Short mmCIF file of C-alpha atoms and ligand atoms in Angstrom, two decimals:
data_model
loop_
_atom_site.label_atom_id
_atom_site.label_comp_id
_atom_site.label_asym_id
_atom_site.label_seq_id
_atom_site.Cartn_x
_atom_site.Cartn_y
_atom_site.Cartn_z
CA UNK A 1293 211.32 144.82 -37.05
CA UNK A 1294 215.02 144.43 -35.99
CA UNK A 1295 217.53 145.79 -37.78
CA UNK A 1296 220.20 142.90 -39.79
CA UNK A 1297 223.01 144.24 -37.10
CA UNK A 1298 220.95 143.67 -34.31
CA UNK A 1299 219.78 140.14 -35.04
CA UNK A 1300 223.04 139.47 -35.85
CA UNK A 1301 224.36 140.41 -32.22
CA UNK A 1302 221.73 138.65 -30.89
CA UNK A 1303 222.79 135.71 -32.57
CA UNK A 1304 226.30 136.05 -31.95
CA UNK A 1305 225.71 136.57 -28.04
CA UNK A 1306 223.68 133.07 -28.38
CA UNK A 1307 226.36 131.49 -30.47
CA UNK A 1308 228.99 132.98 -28.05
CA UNK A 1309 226.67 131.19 -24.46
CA UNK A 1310 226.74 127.64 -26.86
CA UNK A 1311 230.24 127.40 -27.04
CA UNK A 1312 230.90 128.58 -24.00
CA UNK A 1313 228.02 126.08 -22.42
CA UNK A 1314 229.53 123.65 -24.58
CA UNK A 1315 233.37 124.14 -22.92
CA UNK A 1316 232.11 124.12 -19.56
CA UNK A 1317 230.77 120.69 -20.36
CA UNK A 1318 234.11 119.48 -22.16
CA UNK A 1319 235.86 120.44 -19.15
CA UNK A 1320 233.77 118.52 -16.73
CA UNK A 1321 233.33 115.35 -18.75
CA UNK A 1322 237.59 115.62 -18.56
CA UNK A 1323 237.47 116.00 -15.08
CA UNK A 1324 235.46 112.89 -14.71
CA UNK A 1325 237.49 111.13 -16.60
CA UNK A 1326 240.76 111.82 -15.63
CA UNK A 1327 239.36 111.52 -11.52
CA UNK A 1328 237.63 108.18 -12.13
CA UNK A 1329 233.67 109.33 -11.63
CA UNK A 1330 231.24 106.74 -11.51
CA UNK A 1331 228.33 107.92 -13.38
CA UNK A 1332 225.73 106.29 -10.51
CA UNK A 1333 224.65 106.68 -7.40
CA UNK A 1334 226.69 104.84 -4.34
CA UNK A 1335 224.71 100.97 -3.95
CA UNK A 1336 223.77 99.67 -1.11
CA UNK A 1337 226.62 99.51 1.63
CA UNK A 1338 229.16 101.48 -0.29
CA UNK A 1339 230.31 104.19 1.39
CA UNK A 1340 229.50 108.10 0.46
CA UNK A 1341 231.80 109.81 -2.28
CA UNK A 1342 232.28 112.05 -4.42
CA UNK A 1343 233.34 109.35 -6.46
CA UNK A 1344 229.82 109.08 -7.76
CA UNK A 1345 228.32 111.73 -9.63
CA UNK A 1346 224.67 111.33 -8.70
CA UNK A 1347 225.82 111.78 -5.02
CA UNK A 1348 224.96 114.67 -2.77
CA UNK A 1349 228.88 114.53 -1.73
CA UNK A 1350 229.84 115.09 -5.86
CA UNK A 1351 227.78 118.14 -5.72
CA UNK A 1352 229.38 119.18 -2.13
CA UNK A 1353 232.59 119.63 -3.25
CA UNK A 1354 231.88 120.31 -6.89
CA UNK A 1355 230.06 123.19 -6.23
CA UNK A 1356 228.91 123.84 -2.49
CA UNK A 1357 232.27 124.00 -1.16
CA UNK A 1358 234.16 125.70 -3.13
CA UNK A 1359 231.43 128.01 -3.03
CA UNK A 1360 231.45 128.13 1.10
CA UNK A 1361 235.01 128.80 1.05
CA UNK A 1362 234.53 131.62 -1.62
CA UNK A 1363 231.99 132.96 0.91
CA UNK A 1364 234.30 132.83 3.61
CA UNK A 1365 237.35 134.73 1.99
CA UNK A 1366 234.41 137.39 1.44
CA UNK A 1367 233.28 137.79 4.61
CA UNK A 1368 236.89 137.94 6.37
CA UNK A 1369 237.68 140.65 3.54
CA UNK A 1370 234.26 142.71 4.72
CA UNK A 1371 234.43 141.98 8.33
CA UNK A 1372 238.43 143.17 8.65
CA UNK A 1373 238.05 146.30 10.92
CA UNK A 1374 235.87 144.24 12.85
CA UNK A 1375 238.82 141.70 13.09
CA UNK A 1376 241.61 144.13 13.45
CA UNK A 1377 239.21 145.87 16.25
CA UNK A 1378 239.38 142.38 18.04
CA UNK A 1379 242.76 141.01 16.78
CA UNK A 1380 244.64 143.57 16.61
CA UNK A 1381 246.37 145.65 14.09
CA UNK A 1382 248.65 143.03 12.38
CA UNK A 1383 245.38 140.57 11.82
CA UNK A 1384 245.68 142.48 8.62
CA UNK A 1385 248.48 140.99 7.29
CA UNK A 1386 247.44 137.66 9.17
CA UNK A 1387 243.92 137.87 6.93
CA UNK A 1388 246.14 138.59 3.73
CA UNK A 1389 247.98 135.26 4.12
CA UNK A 1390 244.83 133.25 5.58
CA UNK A 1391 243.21 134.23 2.64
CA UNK A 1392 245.60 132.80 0.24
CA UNK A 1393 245.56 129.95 2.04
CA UNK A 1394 241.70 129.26 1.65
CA UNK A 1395 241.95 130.50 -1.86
CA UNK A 1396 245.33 127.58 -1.96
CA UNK A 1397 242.34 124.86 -0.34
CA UNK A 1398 239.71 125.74 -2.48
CA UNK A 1399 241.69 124.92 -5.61
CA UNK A 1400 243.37 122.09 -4.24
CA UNK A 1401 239.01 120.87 -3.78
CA UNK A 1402 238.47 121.46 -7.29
CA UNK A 1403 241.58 119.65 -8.55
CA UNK A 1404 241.05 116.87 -6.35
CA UNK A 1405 244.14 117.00 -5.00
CA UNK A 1406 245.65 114.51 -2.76
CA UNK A 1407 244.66 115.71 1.58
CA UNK A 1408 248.09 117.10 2.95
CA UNK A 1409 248.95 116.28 6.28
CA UNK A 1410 248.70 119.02 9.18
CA UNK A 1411 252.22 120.46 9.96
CA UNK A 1412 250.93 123.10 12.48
CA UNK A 1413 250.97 121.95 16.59
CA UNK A 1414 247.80 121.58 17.99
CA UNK A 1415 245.79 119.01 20.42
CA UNK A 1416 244.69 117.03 17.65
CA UNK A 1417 247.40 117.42 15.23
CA UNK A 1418 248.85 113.69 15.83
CA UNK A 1419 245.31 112.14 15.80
CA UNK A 1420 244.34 113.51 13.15
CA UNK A 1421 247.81 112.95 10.54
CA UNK A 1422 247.46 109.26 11.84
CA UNK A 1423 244.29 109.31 10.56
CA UNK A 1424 244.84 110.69 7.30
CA UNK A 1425 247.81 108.27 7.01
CA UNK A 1426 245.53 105.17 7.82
CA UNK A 1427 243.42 105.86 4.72
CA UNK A 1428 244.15 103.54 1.96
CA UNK A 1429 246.04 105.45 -1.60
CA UNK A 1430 242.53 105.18 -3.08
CA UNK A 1431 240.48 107.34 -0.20
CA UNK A 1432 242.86 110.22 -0.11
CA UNK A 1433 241.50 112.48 -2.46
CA UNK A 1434 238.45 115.06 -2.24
CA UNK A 1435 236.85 112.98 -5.10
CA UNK A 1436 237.59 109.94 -3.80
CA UNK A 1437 237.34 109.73 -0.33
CA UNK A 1438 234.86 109.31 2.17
CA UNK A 1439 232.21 112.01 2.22
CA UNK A 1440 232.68 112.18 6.01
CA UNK A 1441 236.04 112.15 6.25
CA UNK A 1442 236.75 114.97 3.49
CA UNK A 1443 234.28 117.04 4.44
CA UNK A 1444 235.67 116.35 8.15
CA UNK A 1445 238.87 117.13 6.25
CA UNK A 1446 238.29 120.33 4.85
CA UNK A 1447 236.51 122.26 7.84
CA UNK A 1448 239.70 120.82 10.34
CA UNK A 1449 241.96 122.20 7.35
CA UNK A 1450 240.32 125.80 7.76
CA UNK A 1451 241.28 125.48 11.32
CA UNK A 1452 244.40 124.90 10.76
CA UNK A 1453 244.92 127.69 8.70
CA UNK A 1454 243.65 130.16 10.94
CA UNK A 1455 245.81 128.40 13.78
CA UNK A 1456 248.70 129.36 12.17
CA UNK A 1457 248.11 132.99 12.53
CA UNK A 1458 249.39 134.39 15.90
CA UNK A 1459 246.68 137.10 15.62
CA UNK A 1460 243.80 134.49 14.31
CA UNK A 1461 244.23 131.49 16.06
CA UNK A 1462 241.44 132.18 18.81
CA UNK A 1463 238.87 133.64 16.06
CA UNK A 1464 235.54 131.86 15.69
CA UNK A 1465 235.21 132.74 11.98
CA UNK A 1466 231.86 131.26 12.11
CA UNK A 1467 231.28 133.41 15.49
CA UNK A 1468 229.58 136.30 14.15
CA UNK A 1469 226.94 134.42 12.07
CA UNK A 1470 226.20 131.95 14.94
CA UNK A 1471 225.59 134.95 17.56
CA UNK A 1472 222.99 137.14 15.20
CA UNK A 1473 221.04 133.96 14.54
CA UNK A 1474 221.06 133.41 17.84
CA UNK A 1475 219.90 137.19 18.49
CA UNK A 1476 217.52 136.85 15.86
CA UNK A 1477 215.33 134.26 17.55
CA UNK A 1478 215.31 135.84 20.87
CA UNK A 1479 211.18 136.49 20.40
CA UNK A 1480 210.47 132.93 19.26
CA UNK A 1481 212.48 131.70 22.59
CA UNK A 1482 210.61 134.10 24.76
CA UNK A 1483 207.12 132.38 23.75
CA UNK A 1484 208.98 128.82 24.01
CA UNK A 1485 210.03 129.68 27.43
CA UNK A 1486 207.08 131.05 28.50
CA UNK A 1487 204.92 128.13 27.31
CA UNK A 1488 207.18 125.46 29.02
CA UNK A 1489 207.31 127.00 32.63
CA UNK A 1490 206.71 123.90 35.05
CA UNK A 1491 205.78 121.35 32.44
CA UNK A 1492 204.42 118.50 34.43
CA UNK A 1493 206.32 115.07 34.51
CA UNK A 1494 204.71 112.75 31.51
CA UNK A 1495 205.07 110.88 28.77
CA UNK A 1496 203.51 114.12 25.85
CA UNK A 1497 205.69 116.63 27.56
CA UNK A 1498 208.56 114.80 27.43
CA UNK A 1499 207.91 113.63 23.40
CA UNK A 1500 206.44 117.62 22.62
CA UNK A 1501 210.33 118.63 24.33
CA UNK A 1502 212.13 115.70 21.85
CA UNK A 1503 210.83 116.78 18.94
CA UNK A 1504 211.00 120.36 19.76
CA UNK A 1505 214.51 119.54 20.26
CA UNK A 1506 214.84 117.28 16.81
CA UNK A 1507 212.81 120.11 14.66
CA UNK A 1508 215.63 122.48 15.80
CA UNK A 1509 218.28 120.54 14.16
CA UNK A 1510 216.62 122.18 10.75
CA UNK A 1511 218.65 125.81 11.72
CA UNK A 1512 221.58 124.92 11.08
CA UNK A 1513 224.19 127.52 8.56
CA UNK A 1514 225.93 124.61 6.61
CA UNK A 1515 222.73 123.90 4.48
CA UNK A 1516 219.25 124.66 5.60
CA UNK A 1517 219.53 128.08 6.63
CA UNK A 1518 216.12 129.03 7.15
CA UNK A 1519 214.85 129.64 10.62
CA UNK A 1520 212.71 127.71 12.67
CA UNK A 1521 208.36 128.59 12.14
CA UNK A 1522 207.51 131.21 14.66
CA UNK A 1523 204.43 128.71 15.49
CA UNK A 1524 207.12 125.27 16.16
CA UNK A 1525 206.36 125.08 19.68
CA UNK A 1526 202.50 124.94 19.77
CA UNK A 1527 202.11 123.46 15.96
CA UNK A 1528 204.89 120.53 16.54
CA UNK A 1529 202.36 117.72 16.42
CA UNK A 1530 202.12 119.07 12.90
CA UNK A 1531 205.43 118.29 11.92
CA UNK A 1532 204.56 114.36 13.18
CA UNK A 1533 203.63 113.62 9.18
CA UNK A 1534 207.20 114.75 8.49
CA UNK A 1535 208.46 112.37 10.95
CA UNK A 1536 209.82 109.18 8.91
CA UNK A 1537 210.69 107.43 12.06
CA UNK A 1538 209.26 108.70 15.38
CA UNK A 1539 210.62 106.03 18.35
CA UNK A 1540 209.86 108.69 21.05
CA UNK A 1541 207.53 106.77 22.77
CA UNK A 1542 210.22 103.97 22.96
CA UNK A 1543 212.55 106.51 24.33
CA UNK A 1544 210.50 107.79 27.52
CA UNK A 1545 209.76 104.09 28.09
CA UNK A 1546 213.85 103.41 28.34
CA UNK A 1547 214.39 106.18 30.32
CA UNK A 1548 211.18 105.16 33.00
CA UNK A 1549 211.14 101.85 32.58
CA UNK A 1550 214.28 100.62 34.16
CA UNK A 1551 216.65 101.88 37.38
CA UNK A 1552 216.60 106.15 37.54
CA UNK A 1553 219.27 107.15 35.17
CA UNK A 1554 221.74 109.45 36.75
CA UNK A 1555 223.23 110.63 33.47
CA UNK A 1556 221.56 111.76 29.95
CA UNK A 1557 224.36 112.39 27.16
CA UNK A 1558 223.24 115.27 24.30
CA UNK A 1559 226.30 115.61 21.66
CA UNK A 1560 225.20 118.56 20.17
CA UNK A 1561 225.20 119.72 16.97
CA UNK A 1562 224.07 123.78 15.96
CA UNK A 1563 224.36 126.71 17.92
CA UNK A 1564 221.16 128.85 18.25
CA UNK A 1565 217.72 127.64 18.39
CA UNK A 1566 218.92 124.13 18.50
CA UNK A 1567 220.57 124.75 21.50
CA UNK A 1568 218.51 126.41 23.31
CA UNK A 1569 215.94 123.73 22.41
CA UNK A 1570 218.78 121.18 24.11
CA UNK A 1571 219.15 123.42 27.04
CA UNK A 1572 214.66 123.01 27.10
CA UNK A 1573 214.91 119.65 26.76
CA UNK A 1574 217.57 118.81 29.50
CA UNK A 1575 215.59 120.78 31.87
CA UNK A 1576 212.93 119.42 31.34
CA UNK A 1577 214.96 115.83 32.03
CA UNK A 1578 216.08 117.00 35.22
CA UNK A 1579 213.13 118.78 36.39
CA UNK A 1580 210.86 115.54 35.70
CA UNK A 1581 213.54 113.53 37.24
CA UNK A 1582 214.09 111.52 34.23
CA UNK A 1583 217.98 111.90 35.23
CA UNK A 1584 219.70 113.16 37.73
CA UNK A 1585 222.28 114.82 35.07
CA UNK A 1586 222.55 115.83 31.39
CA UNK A 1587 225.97 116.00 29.65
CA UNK A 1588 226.65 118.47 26.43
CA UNK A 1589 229.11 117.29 24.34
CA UNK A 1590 230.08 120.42 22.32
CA UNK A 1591 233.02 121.15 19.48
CA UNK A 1592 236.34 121.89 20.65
CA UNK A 1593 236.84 124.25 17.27
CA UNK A 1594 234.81 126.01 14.52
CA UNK A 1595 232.51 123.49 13.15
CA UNK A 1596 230.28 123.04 9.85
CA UNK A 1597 229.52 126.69 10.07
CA UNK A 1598 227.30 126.32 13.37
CA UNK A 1599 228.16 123.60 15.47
CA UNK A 1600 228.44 124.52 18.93
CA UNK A 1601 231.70 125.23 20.85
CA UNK A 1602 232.49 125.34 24.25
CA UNK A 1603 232.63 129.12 23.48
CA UNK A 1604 228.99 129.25 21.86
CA UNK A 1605 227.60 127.48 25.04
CA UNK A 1606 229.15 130.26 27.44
CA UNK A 1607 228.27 132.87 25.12
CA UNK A 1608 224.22 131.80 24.95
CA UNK A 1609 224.59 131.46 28.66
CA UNK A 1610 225.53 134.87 29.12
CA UNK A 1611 223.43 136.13 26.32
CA UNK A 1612 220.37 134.39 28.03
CA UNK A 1613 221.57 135.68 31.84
CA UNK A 1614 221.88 139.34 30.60
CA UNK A 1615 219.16 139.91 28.38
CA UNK A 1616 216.09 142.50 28.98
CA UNK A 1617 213.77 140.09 29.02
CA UNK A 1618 213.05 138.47 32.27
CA UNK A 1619 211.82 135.17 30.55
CA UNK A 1620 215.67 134.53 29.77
CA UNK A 1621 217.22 136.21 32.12
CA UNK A 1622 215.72 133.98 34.53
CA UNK A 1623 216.46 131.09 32.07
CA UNK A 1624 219.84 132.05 32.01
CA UNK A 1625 220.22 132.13 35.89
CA UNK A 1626 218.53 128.73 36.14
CA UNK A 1627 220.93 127.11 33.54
CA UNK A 1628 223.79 128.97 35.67
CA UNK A 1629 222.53 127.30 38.52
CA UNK A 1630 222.13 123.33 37.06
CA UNK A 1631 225.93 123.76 36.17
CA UNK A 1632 227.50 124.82 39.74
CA UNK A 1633 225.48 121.89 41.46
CA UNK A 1634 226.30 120.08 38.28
CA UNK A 1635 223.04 118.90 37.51
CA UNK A 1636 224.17 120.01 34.00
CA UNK A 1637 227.47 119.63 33.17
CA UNK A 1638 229.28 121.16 29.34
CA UNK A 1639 231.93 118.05 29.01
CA UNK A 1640 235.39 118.63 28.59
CA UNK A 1641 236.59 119.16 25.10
CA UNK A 1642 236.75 116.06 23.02
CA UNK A 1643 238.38 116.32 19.79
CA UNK A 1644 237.02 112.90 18.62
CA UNK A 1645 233.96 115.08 17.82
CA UNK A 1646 235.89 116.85 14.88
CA UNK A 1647 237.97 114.38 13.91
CA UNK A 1648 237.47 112.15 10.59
CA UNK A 1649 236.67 109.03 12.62
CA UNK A 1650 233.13 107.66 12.57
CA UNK A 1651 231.38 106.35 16.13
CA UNK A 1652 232.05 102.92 15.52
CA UNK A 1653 235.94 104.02 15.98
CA UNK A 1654 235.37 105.85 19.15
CA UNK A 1655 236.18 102.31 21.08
CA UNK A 1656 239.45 101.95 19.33
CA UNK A 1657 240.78 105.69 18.82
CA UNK A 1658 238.82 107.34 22.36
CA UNK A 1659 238.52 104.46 24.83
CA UNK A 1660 237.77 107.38 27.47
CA UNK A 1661 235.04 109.23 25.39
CA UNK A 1662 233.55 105.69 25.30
CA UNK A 1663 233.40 104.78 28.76
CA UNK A 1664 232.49 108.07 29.81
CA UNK A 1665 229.24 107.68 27.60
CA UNK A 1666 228.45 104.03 28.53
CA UNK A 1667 228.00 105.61 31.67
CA UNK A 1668 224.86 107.36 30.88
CA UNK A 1669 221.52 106.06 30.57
CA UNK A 1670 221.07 107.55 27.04
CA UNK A 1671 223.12 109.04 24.28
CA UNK A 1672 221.24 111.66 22.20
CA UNK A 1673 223.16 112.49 19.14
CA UNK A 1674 221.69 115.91 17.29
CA UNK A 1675 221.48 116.74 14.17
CA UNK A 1676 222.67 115.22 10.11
CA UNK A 1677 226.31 115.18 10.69
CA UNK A 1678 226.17 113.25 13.74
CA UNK A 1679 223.74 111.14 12.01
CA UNK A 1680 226.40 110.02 9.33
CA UNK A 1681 229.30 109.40 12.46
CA UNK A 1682 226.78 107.08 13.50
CA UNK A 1683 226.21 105.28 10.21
CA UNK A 1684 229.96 105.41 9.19
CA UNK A 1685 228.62 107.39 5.95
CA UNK A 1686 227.29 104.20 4.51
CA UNK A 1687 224.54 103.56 2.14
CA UNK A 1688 222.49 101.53 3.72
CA UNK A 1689 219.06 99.96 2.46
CA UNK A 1690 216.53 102.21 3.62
CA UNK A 1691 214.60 99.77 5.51
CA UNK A 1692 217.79 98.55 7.57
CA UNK A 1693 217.46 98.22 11.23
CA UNK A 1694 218.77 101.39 12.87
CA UNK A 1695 220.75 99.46 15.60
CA UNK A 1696 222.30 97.20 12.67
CA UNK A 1697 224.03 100.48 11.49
CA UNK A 1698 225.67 101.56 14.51
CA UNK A 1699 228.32 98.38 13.24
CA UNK A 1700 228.52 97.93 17.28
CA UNK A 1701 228.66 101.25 18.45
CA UNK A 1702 226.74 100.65 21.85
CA UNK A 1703 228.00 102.59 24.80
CA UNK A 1704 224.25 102.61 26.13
CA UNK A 1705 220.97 103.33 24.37
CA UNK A 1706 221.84 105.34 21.66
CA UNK A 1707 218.86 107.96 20.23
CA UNK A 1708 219.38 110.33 16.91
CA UNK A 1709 217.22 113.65 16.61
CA UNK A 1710 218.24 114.29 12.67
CA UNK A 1711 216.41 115.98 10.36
CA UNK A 1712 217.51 114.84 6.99
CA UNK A 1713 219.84 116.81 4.91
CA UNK A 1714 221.78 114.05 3.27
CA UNK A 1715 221.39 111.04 0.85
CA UNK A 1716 221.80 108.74 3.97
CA UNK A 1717 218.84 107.32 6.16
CA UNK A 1718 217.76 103.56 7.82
CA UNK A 1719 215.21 102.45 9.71
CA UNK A 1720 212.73 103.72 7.36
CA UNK A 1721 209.39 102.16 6.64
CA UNK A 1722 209.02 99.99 3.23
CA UNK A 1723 208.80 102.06 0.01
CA UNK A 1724 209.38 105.64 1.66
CA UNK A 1725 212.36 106.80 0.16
CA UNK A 1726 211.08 105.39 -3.30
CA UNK A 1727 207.91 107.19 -2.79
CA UNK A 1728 209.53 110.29 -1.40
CA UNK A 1729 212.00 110.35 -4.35
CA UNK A 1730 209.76 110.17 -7.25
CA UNK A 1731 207.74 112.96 -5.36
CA UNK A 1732 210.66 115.36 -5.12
CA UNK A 1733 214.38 113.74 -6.06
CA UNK A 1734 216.02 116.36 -4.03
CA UNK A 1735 213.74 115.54 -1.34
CA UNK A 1736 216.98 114.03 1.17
CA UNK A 1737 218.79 117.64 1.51
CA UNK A 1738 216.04 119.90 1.76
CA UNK A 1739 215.57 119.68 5.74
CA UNK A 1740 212.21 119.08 5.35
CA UNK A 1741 211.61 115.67 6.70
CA UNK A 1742 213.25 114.43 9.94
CA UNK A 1743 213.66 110.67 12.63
CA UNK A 1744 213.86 110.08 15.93
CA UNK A 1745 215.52 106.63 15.90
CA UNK A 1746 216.61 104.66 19.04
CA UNK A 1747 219.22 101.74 19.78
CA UNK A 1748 217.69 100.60 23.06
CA UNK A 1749 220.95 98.98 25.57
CA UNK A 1750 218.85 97.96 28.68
CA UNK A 1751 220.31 98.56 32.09
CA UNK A 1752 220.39 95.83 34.42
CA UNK A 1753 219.01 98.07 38.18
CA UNK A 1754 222.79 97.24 39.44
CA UNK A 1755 223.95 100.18 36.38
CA UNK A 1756 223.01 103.00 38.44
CA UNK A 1757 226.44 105.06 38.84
CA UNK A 1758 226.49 107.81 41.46
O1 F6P B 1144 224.12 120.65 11.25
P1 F6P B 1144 223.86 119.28 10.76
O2 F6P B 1144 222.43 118.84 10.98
O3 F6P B 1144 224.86 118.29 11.26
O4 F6P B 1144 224.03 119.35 9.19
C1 F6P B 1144 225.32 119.50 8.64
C2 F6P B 1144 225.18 119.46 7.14
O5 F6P B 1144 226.38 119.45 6.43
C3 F6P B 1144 226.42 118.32 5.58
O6 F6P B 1144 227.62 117.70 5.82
C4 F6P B 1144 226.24 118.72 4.15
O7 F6P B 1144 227.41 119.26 3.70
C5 F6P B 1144 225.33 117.39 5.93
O8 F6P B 1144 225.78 116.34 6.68
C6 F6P B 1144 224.46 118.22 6.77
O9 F6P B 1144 223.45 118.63 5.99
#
């Protein structure tokens, strides 16, 4: 029996979570209000927002965000001898203001404040204020905007705080995560290495290699998290029923059918397994003589937690070349070797890749970057992010044609490996998002279903480039 006092507490404590529950709620049905929320979900062709409430990019920078940069300021406070050990002894005080600063961004996220323009000098700085400047009054805000451009927005922003720290500006403050997953899935690439040792040229070991290669895209550090199953490799043909789209046969056929492709374009996405299951899958390409070359577009700075950087790909290079075990060692030697005779080759840096601009801007804003892809036979674009440049972050019907969505972006046949994280997607058969949504409604960002959707641009035999 409990005592009066007792109960009482207990009901006070109750009382006490109901008001408090109760505030919470006040406060964000003010926010709403006062920041214009639509209480829906984006319709068909409007562009991702914040601006609506049932909208993956609401709950980004309502709660994932600000919780990612909280995460952040933690790690930099934990990892500071580590930092001063590489920075140098002042990267203390450097820390104590870069800190502040992401605290100063994270509340600016929650109060939707208007984006400020970059004051500090770097490669991009220009680009990217002309940018922000081009977006109309209405798109300037966190809760407002464009999904892709804020979220663009806010990882260039960290950048730029850390670039103006003398001691900071050449930390990868995403470095130390990227390397132990890496690390962590040495065994797993052993097996993988040792099971694709002088694949023979056709049509299954080239799709087994794609998917491989699209199934990676699930380790990334932004959202999924989780690392790849230890069986991928020899189970993958599992994974087909979690394939919404699978054009891979449509792919091999581009890539045989017409003149021999000298160039194969991968923009890459995460660090890690996903690259090394890149690395696989362009070796396999110019082992089987599917192309002369492959190009890897990597991220000129810190990305989405575990995009890779020019520094990443050196660094799994190296990690690969010096490791104990001879399987990547000599893996290591042999990716060594395809870039001095430049049968692979890591692009120079590009910073339309972490800009705010979508693909179907790369014409207008990176005439270059364009041209330099339409030279290739095929454009592989990896991973969610990528997915949405492609799409512009529009909400397409489900069923729309994949090529219909590139809103002309056509440099040559353009292919996305993207397993799906976000509330975006085309080219999907009749019904399956309705029947995937009343089966789990959070079914879009859980990294559990993928496509491997191509945009085929034929090449007349005259395209060959040498
Ligand atoms: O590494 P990926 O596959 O581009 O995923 C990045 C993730 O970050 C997001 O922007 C979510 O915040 C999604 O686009 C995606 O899930």
């Amino acid at each position: 029996m409990q005592s009066d006092a007792s109960s009482r507490t207990e009901l006070t404590d109750a009382t006490i979570a109901d008001s408090e529950a109760t505030i919470e709620q006040l406060k964000e049905l003010r926010f709403n209000e006062k920041n214009l929320i639509i209480y829906s979900a984006p319709g068909i062709n409007d562009e991702l927002s914040a601006r609506y409430l049932r909208s993956f990019a609401f709950v980004t920078f309502k709660r994932r965000s600000p919780g990612f940069i909280g995460d952040l300021i933690t790690v930099l406070q934990n990892r500071e001898p580590e930092i001063i050990e590489e920075c140098g002894d002042y990267a203390h005080f450097d820390l104590k203001r870069t800190i502040w600063s992401l605290e100063l961004l994270r509340k600016e996220m929650l109060n939707n404040d208007e984006f400020q323009i970059f004051r500090v000098k770097a490669p991009d700085t220009e680009s990217w204020n002309a940018f922000l400047l081009g977006l109309t009054e209405d798109r300037r805000q966190w809760f407002s905007a464009v999904w892709l451009h804020a979220e663009c927005y806010m990882y260039r922003r960290i950048w730029s705080i850390f670039q103006r720290s003398d001691t900071l500006a050449n930390y990868d403050y995403f470095g130390e995560q990227k390397t132990s997953a890496a690390r962590s899935l040495t065994p797993l690439m052993r097996d993988i290495l040792e099971a694709t040792r002088k694949l023979p040229r056709s049509q299954e070991n080239f799709q087994h290699l794609l998917k491989l290669s699209a199934w990676a895209n699930r380790c990334d550090l932004s959202i999924t998290t989780e690392g790849p199953d230890a069986e991928i490799f020899h189970r993958i043909a599992e994974y087909d029923a979690d394939l919404l789209a699978d054009q891979s046969a449509d792919i091999w056929k581009d890539l045989t059918e017409a003149c021999e492709p000298v160039y194969v374009d991968i923009v890459c996405d995460n660090a890690g397994f996903e690259l090394f299951a890149d690395l696989l899958l362009a070796e396999y390409i110019v082992e089987s003589g599917l192309a002369r070359r492959v190009r890897f577009h990597a991220k000129a700075i810190p990305w989405f937690v575990s995009d890779v950087t020019h520094q990443d790909f050196h660094w799994m290079l190296n990690y690969f070349r010096k490791h104990d075990l001879p399987e990547l060692r000599a893996f290591g030697r042999k990716i060594r070797g395809y870039l001095r005779d430049r049968s692979f080759i890591l692009c120079d840096k590009s910073y339309f890749w972490t800009s705010g601009h979508d693909c179907s801007q790369m014409k207008r804003v990176q005439p270059c970057l364009y041209v330099y892809i339409s030279d290739s036979a095929l454009a592989i674009f990896k991973g969610d992010l990528n997915y949405r440049k492609l799409l512009g972050d529009i909400n397409y019907k489900s069923t729309a044609p994949f090529a219909d969505c590139l809103r002309g972006f056509q440099p040559t046949s353009v292919c996305a490996l993207r397993v799906i994280k976000s509330d975006i997607y085309c080219g999907l058969p009749v019904c399956a998002v309705e029947w995937l949504t009343e089966d789990n409604p959070e079914w879009m960002t859980a990294g559990k279903k993928a496509v491997i959707q191509v945009a085929i641009k034929h090449r007349l035999s005259s395209d060959t480039v040498v």
